[in-house]
Every structure is written in C-alpha cells, then in structure tokens.
Tab-separated table of C-alpha atoms in Angstrom:
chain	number	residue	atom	x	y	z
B	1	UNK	CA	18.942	-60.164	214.085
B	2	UNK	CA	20.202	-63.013	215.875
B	3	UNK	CA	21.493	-66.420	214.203
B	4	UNK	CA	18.213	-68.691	215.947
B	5	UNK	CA	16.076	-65.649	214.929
B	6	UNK	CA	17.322	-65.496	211.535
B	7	UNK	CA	16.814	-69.206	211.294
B	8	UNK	CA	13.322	-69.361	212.156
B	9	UNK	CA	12.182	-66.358	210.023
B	10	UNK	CA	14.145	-68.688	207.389
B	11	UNK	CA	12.114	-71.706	208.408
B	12	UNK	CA	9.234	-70.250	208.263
B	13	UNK	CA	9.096	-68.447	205.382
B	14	UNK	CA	10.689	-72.264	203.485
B	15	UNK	CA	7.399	-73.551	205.507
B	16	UNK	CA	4.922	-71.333	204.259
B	17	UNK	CA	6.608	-70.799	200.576
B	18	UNK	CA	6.458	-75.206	200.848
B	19	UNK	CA	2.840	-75.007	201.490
B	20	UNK	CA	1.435	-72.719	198.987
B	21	UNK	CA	3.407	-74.244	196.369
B	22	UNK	CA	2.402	-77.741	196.730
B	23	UNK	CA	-0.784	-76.626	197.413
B	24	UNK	CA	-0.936	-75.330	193.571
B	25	UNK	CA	0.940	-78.256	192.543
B	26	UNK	CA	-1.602	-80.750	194.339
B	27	UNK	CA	-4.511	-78.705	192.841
B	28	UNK	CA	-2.723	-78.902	189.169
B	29	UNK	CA	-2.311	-82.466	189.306
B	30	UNK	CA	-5.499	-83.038	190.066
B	31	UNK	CA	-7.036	-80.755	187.564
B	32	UNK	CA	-4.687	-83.163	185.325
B	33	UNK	CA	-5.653	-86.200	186.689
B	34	UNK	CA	-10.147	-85.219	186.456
B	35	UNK	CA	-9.751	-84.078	182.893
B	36	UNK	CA	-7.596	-87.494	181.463
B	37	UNK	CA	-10.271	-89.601	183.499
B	38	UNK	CA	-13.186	-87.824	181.821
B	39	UNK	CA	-11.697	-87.521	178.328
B	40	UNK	CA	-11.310	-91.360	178.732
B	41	UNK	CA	-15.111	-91.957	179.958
B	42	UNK	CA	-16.147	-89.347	177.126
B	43	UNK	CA	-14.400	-91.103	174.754
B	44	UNK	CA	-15.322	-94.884	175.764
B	45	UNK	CA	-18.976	-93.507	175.569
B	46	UNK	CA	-18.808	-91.834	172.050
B	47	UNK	CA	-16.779	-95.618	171.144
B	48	UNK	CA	-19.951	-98.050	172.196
B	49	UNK	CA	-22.474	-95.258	171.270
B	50	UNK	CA	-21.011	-95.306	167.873
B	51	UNK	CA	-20.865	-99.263	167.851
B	52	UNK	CA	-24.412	-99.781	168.831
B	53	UNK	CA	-25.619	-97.222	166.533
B	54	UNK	CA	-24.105	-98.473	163.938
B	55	UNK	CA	-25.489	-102.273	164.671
B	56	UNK	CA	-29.067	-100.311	165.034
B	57	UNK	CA	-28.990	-99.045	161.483
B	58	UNK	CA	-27.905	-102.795	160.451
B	59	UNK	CA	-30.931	-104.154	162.468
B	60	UNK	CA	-33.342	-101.862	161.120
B	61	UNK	CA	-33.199	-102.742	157.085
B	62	UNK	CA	-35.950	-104.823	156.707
B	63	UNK	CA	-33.133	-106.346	154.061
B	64	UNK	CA	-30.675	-107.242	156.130
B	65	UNK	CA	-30.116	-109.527	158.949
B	66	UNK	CA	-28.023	-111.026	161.803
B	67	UNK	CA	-25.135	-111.353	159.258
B	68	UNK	CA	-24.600	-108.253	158.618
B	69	UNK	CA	-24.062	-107.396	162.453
B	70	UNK	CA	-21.252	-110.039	162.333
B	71	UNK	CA	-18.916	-107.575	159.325
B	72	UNK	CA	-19.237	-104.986	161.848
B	73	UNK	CA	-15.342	-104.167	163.455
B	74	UNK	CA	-14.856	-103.455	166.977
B	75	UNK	CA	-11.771	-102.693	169.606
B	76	UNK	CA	-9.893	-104.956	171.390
B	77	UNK	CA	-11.088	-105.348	174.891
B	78	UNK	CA	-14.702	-104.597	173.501
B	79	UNK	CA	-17.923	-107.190	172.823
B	80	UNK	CA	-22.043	-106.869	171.948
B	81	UNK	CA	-24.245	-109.354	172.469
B	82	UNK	CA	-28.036	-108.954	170.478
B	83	UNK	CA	-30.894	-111.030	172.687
B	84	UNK	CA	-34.472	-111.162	171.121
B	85	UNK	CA	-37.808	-110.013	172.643
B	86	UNK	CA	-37.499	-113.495	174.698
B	87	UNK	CA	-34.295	-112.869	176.427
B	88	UNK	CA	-32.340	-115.246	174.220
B	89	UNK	CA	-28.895	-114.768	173.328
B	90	UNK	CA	-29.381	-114.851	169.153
B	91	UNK	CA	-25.979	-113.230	168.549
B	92	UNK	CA	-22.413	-112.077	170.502
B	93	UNK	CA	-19.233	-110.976	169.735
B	94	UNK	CA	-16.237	-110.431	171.587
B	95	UNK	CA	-17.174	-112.643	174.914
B	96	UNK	CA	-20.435	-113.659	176.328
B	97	UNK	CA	-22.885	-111.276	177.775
B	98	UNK	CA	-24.197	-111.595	181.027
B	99	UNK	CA	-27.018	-109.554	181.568
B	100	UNK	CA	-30.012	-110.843	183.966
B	101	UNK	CA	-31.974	-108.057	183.475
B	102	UNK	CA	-32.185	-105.928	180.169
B	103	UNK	CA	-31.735	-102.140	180.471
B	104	UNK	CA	-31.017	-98.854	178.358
B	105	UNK	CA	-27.953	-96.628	179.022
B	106	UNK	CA	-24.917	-97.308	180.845
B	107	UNK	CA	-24.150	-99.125	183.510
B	108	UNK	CA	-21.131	-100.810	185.447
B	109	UNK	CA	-20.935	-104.288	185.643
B	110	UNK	CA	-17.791	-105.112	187.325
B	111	UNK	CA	-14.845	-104.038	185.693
B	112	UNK	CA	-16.939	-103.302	182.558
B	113	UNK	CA	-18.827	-100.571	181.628
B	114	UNK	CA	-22.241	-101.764	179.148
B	115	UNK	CA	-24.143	-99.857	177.048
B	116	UNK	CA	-27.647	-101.209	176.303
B	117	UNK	CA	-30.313	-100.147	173.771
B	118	UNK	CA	-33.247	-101.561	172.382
B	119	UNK	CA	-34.208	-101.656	168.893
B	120	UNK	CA	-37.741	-102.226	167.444
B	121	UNK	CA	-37.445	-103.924	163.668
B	122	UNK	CA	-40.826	-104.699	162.069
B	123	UNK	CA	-43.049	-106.649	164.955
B	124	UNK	CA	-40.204	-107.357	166.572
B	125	UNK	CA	-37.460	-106.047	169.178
B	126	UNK	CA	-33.765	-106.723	169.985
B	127	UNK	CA	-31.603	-106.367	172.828
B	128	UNK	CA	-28.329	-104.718	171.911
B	129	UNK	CA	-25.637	-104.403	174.366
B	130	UNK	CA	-22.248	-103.108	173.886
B	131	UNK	CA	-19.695	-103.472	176.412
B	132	UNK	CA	-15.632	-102.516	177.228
B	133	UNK	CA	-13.486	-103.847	179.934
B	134	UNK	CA	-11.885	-101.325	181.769
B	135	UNK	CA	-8.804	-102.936	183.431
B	136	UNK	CA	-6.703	-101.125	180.788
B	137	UNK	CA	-7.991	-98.487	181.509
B	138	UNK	CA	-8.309	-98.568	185.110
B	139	UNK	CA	-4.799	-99.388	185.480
B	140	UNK	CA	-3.754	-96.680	183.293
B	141	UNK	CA	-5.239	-93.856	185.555
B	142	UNK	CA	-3.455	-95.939	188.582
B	143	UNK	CA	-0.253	-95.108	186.547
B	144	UNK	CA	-1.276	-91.522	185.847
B	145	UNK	CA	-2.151	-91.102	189.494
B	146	UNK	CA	0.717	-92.772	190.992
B	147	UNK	CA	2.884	-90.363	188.497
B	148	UNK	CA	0.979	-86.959	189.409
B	149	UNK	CA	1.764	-88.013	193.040
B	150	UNK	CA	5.430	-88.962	192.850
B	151	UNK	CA	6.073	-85.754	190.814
B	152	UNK	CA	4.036	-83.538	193.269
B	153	UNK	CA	6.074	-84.658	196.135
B	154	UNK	CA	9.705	-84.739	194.129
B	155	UNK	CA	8.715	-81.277	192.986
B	156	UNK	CA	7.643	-80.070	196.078
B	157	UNK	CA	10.871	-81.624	197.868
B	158	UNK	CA	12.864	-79.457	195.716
B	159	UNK	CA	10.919	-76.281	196.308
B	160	UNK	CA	11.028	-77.064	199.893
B	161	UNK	CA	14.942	-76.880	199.742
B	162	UNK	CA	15.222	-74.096	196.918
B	163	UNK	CA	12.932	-71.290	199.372
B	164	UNK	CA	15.673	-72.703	202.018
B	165	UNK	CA	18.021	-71.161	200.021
B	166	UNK	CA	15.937	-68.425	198.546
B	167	UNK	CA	14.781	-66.969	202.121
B	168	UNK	CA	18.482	-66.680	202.432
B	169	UNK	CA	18.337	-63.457	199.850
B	170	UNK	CA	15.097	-62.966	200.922
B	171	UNK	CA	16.338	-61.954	204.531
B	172	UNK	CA	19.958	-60.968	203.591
B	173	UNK	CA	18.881	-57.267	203.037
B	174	UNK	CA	17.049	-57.023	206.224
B	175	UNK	CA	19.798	-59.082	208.201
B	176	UNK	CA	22.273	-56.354	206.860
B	177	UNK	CA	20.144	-53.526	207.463
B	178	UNK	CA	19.417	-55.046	211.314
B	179	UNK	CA	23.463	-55.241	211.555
B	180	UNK	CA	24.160	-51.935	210.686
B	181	UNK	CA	21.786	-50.429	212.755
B	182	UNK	CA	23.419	-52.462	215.487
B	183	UNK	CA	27.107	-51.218	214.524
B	184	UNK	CA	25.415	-47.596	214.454
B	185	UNK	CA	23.975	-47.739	217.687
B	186	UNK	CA	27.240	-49.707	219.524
B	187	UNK	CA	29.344	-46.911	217.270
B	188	UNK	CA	27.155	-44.235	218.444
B	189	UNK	CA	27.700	-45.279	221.889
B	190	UNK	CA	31.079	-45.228	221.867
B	191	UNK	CA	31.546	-42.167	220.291
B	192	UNK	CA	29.247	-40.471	222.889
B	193	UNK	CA	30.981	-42.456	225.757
B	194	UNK	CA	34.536	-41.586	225.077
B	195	UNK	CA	34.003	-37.992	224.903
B	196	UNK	CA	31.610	-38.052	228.136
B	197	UNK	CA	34.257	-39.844	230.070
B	198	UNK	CA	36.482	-36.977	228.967
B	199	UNK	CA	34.031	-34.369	230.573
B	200	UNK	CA	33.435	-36.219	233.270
B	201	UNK	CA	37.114	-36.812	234.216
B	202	UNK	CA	37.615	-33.097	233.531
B	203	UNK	CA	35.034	-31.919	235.817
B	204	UNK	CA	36.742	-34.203	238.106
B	205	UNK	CA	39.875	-32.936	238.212
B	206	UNK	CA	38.484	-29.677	238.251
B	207	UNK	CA	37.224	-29.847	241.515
B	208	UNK	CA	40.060	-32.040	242.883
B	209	UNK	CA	42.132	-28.698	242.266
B	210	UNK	CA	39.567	-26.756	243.789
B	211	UNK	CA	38.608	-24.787	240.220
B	212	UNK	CA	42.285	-23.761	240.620
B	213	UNK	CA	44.160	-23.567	236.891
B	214	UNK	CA	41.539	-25.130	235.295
B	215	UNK	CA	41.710	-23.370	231.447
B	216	UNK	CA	43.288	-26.499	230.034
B	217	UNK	CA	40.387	-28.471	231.305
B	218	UNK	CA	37.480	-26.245	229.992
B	219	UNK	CA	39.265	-26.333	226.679
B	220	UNK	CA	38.808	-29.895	226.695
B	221	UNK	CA	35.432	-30.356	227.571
B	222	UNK	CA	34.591	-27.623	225.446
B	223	UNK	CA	36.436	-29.497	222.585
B	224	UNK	CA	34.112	-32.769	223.489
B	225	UNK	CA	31.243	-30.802	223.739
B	226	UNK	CA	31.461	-29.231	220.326
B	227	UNK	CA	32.505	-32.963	219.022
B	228	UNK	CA	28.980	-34.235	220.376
B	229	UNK	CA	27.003	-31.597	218.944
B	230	UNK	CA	28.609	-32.192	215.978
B	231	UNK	CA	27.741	-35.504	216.053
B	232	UNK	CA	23.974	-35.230	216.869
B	233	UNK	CA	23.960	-32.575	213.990
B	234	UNK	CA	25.059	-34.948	211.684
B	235	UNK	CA	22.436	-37.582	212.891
B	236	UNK	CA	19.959	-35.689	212.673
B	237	UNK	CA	20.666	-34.049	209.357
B	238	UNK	CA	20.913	-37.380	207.838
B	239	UNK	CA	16.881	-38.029	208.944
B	240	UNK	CA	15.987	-34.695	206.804
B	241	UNK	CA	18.103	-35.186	203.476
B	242	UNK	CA	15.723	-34.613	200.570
B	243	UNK	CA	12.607	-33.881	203.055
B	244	UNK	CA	13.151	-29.799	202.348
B	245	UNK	CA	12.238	-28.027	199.518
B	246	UNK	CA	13.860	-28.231	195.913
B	247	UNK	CA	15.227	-25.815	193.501
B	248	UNK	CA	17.491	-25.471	190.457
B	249	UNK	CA	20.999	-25.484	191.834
B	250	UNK	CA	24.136	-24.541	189.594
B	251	UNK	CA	26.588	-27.310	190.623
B	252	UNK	CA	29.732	-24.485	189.830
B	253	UNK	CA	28.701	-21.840	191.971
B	254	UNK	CA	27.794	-23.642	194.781
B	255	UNK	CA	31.041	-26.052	194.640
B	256	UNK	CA	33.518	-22.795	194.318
B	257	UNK	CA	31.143	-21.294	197.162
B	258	UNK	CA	31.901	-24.475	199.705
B	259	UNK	CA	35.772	-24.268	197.914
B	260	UNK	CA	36.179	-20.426	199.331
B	261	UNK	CA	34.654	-21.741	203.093
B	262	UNK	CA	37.471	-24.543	202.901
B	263	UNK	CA	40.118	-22.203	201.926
B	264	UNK	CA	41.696	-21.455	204.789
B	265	UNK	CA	42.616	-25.295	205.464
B	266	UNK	CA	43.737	-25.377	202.330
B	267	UNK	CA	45.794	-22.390	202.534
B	268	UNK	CA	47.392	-23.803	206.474
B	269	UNK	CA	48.472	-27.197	204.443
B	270	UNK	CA	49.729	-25.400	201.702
B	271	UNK	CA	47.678	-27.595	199.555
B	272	UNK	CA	48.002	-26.774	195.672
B	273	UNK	CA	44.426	-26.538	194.448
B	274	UNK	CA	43.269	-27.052	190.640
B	275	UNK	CA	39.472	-26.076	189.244
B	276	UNK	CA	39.086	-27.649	185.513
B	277	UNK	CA	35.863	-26.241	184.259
B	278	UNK	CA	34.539	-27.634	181.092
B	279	UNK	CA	30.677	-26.758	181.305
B	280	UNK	CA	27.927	-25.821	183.648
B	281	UNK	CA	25.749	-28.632	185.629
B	282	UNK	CA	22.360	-27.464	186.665
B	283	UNK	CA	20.402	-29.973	188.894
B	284	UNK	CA	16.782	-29.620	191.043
B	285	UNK	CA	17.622	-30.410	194.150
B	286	UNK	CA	17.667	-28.880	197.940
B	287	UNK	CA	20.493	-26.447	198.033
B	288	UNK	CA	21.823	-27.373	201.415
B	289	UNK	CA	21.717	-31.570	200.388
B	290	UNK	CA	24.523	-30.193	197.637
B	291	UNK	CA	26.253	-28.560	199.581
B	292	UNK	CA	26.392	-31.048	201.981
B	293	UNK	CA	27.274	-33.279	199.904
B	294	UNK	CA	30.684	-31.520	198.542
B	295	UNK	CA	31.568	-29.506	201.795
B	296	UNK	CA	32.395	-33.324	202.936
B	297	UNK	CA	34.061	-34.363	199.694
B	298	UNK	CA	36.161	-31.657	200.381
B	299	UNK	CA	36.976	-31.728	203.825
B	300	UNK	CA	37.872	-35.408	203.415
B	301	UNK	CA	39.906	-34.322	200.281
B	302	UNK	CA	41.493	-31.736	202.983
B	303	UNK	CA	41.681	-33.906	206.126
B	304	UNK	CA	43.928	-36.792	204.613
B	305	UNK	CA	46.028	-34.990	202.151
B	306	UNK	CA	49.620	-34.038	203.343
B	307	UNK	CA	51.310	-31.138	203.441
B	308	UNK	CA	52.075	-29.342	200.202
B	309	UNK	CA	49.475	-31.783	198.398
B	310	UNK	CA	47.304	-31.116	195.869
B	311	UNK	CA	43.691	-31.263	194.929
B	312	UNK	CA	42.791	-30.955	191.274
B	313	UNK	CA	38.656	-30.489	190.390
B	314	UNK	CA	37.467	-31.724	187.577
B	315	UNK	CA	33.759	-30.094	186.491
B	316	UNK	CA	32.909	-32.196	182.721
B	317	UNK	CA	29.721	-34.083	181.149
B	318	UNK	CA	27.379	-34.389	184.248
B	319	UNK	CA	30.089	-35.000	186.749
B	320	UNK	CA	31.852	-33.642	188.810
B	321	UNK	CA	35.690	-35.623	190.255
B	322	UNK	CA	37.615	-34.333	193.193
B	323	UNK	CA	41.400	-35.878	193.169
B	324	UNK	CA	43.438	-35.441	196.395
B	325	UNK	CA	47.183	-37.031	197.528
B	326	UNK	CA	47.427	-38.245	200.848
B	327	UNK	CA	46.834	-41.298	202.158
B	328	UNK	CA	45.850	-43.655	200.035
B	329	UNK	CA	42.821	-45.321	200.601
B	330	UNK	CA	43.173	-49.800	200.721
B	331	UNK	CA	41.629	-51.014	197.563
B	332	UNK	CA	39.443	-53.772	200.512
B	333	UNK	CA	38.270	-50.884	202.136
B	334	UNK	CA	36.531	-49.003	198.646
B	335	UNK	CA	33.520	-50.568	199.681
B	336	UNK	CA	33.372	-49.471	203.695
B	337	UNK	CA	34.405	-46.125	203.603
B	338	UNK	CA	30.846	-45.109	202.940
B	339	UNK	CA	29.333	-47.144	205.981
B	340	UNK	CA	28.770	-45.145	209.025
B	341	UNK	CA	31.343	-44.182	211.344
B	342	UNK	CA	33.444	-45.910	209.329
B	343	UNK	CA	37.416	-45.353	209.732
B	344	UNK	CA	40.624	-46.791	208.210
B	345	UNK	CA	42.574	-46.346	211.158
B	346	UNK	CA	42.298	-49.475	214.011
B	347	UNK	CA	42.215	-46.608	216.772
B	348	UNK	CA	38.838	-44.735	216.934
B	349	UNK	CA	39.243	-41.062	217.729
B	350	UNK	CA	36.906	-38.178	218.342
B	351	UNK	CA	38.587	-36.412	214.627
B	352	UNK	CA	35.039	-36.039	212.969
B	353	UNK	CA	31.973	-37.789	213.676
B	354	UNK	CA	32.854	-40.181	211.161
B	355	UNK	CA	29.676	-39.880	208.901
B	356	UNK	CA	31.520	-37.414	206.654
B	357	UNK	CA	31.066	-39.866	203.429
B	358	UNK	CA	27.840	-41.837	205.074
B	359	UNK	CA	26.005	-38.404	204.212
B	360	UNK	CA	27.892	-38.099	200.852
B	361	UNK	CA	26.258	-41.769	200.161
B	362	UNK	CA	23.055	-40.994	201.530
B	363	UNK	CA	22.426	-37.948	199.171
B	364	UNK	CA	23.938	-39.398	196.242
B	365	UNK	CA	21.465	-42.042	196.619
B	366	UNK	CA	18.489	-39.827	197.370
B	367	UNK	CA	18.835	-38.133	194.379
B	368	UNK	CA	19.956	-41.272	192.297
B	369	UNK	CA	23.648	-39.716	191.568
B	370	UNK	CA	25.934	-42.379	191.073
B	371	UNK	CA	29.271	-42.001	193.345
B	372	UNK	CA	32.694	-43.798	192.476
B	373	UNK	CA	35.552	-44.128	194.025
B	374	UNK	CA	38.620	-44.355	192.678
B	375	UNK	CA	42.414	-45.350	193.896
B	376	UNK	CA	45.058	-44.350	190.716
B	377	UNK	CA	48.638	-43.842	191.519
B	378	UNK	CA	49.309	-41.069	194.045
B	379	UNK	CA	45.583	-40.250	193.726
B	380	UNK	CA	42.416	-40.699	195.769
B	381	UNK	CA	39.473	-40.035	193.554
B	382	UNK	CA	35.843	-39.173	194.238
B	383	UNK	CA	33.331	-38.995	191.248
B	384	UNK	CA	29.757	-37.684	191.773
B	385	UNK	CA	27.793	-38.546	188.120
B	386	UNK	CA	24.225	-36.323	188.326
C-alpha cells in the first residue's frame, strides 16, 4: 500500500469513525437536554398545581376567608392573583396579574407560564390564577444547551484526532501484510530471474560453441533448474499446510526418522550429534506438516554449522530444542529470520529457496506451537513448545 493510499484509507476511516461518534454524542445530548427541560415543566406544573389547590381548599370552608389565602407560602419568582365572579382583582400576591380574559389550565403569557382555575364557594365563584416567571429557568436550559454543545464538539474534536491515531493500528496489520507480499513477490522475482539468466546465458554459450564441450553447462542449468523447482515446491507447499488430513503423530519417531535422512550431511561435516530423550510427545497433526517442520530445523541446524560442530537434541515437557554451533545468528536479526526469503548474508544466492524457517513459522503457527529462538554462547537455539 502506498503512503497517499494509506493516508486516505486513514482519512477516511478518522471521517467515518468522526461521524458516527458525534452522531451518538449529538443524539445523547439531546436525549439530556429533552428530559432536564421536561422534568423542569413537570415539576413547575406539580409546583402551581399544588399552590392553587391548596388556595382551593382555603376558598372552599365556608369558615374561612380571603385571609387565610394570604398565610399561604409560595417560591420566589412565583405570584396568584384571586378575581371574583365580576372580574375584579379582590386579592394578589407576588406581582399583579394581568389577565384580560379568564381561563382554566395553562397557558404562556410571555415569559410566564399561568395556571388558572375556578372555584365555586357557596353562590359564588373565584378566579384563581397561579403564575411563575420563567427567565430562570429559561436561561438555565440556555446554559445547559450551550454546555451539551460545547462538550459535543470538544468531545468530538478529540475523537476526531484519537481514530487519526487509532486507524494507524487499525491499518498497520494490513500495511505490513501488503509489504510483505510486495517483498515476496520482488524476492520471488529475483530469485526466479537470477537463475533464468543463468540458463539462458548457458544455452547461449552452448550454441556459441556449437554444442561442443558443453557438460559443464548442462550441469549448471540443471543445478538452476532443480533450484526453481525447489522453489515453486516450497511455494506451493506453504498454500496446503494444515489443509490435509490429521493424525496422531509421535514427535520421537518421526524427528529420529528426518535425523537418519539428514545423516549423511551430518556425517560429510563431521558434525557431533546428541539425542537427549526425556519422554514421548504425541500430537494430532498432518504427518508431513511435522516433518516439514523439523527436516528444516535441521537442515538449517546442518547448513550453518562448521566443520566438526555439534548439534545436541533436546526431547523434554512438550518441547522439543535443537542447539547447533556455527554461525551465530545477530541478536537484530531474531525477529527476521522467519520472514520469507529472508537471509543474513547482504549477497543473495541461489543456496536454498530461502523459506526454510518461513515454513517452520507457518506450521508452528497453524497448529498454535509456540517457536523461540535462542542465541547463548557458542549456541544457536531453536525451541518448538506443542
């Protein structure tokens, strides 16, 4: 994946992560903001309900009069007003009321909400209006609102710059995965090209000489040719690990079966090779994905040791360790040697394919085996835990 690609994907997914978000957020604050506003209009209600019911019980003991209204408490930024069955103002409290036409219920006047109700006492009626300015309250919910909105957008600021930096790990798996596969195929070119431009410039020589003395030169295209297949092989094994069937597989046998088909390279280097067998390890598992798996733990174990080395085996509590001398491998390069084609030397050469230990990996995680590797003293170490 390209840098401008991977920045868009990035921008996008910050964009549509932004979006969603404050889209909750806005719908949250909302929610917020409707359920205050109505537990403030429920509650002013229930207050001048209260007050006016109160003053009605007053009004209607045929004992009792106007007086009696006055001992009645009520809130600051609250008033009644009682008018008799001629419209006349007999009684307020609080402010003066200015009602032009008597009615029942609620209703807005301005910045006040009223509550009217009408009370019959004896042959006679009252007007009873209770009322509450809302500019409190009004600018209250301007607060609340104003608060709900500056906190949605802070809020969804920092979201907006968090998924910047989220879609970063988001993407970082894929932009790896999209890299390697780029190394693989610009590795897998080149290690098709360089032995192809042997063969070619073999065949060419071939019939400069006029297919005179030409052994040397079938041996090396034959040598290329074998390298390639060997190659594909590999490739192509690596698409079918764990797609074959399973069975129990006895972890000795089949490691001292790959040891005796490695023998006779360990037998040219004069290698000095150790088995320490502690107990048996029985696995389900394809057969050929194991042996696989150790036939290159092996011939790496092989390949880089010196002459007169040793190997020393170590079988023990679900694990199996392979030690070898040789090269050492660079404690920075622990974590590459399992990437594909994948070589400590600068110089690429067509020794092995170069997925020797990219298989290893691939199995070991197939099967969820946990690989180590180890660099102690004169020792290169390889631990598969099953």
């Amino acid at each position: 994946m390209k840098f401008d690609q991977f920045l868009k994907a990035r921008i996008k997914i910050t964009i549509l992560i932004s979006l969603i978000s404050t889209f909750i957020i806005s719908a949250f604050s909302g929610t917020i903001y409707y359920f205050y506003k109505e537990q403030i209009v429920y509650g002013i209600t229930d207050e001048l309900k209260s007050i006016a019911f109160e003053i009605s019980k007053k009004l209607d003991d045929p004992v009792t009069d106007l007086s009696a209204v006055e001992q009645i408490r009520i809130p600051p930024d609250t008033y009644l007003c009682v008018f008799n069955h001629n419209a006349a103002m007999i009684f307020y409290k609080g402010k003066l009321c200015e009602i032009n036409k008597h009615f029942t219920g609620f209703r807005l006047i301005g910045s006040e909400v009223v509550y009217g109700v009408k009370i019959q006492k004896s042959f006679d009626y009252y007007h009873v209006y209770v009322g509450k300015n809302l500019i409190k309250v009004l600018m209250n919910l301007e607060k609340l609102k104003f608060i709900l909105f500056y906190s949605t957008f802070a809020i969804s600021t920092i979201i907006l710059v968090l998924s910047f930096i989220i879609s970063k790990r988001i993407l970082r798996p894929i932009q790896e995965t999209v890299e390697k596969q780029e190394r693989f195929t610009q590795n897998v070119s080149h290690d098709l090209r360089t032995p192809l431009t042997v063969i070619a410039t073999n065949l060419y020589l071939i019939k400069q000489k006029n297919y005179q003395n030409i052994e040397n030169h079938i041996e090396n295209i034959q040598k290329n040719v074998d390298y390639m297949k060997s190659l594909i092989s590999d490739l192509l094994y690596m698409t079918q690990i764990g797609k074959k069937d399973k069975k129990k597989v006895n972890v000795n046998k089949l490691l001292k079966k790959q040891i005796e088909i490695i023998k006779p390279k360990i037998e040219q280097k004069h290698i000095n090779l150790k088995i320490e067998e502690e107990n048996e390890i029985n696995i389900t598992a394809n057969e050929r994905d194991i042996e696989m798996l150790f036939s290159n733990l092996l011939e790496n174990a092989v390949k880089y040791n010196f002459e007169n080395g040793e190997i020393i085996i170590t079988i023990k509590n679900k694990q199996v360790s392979i030690k070898n001398t040789g090269k050492m491998i660079e404690k920075e390069n622990l974590k590459k040697i399992f990437d594909r084609f994948y070589r400590e030397e600068k110089s690429r050469t067509t020794e092995g394919s170069g997925l020797g230990l990219s298989i290893v990996k691939e199995i070991a995680d197939y099967y969820r085996f946990k690989i180590k590797v180890k660099v102690d003293g004169k020792y290169n170490e390889f631990i598969v835990k099953f």
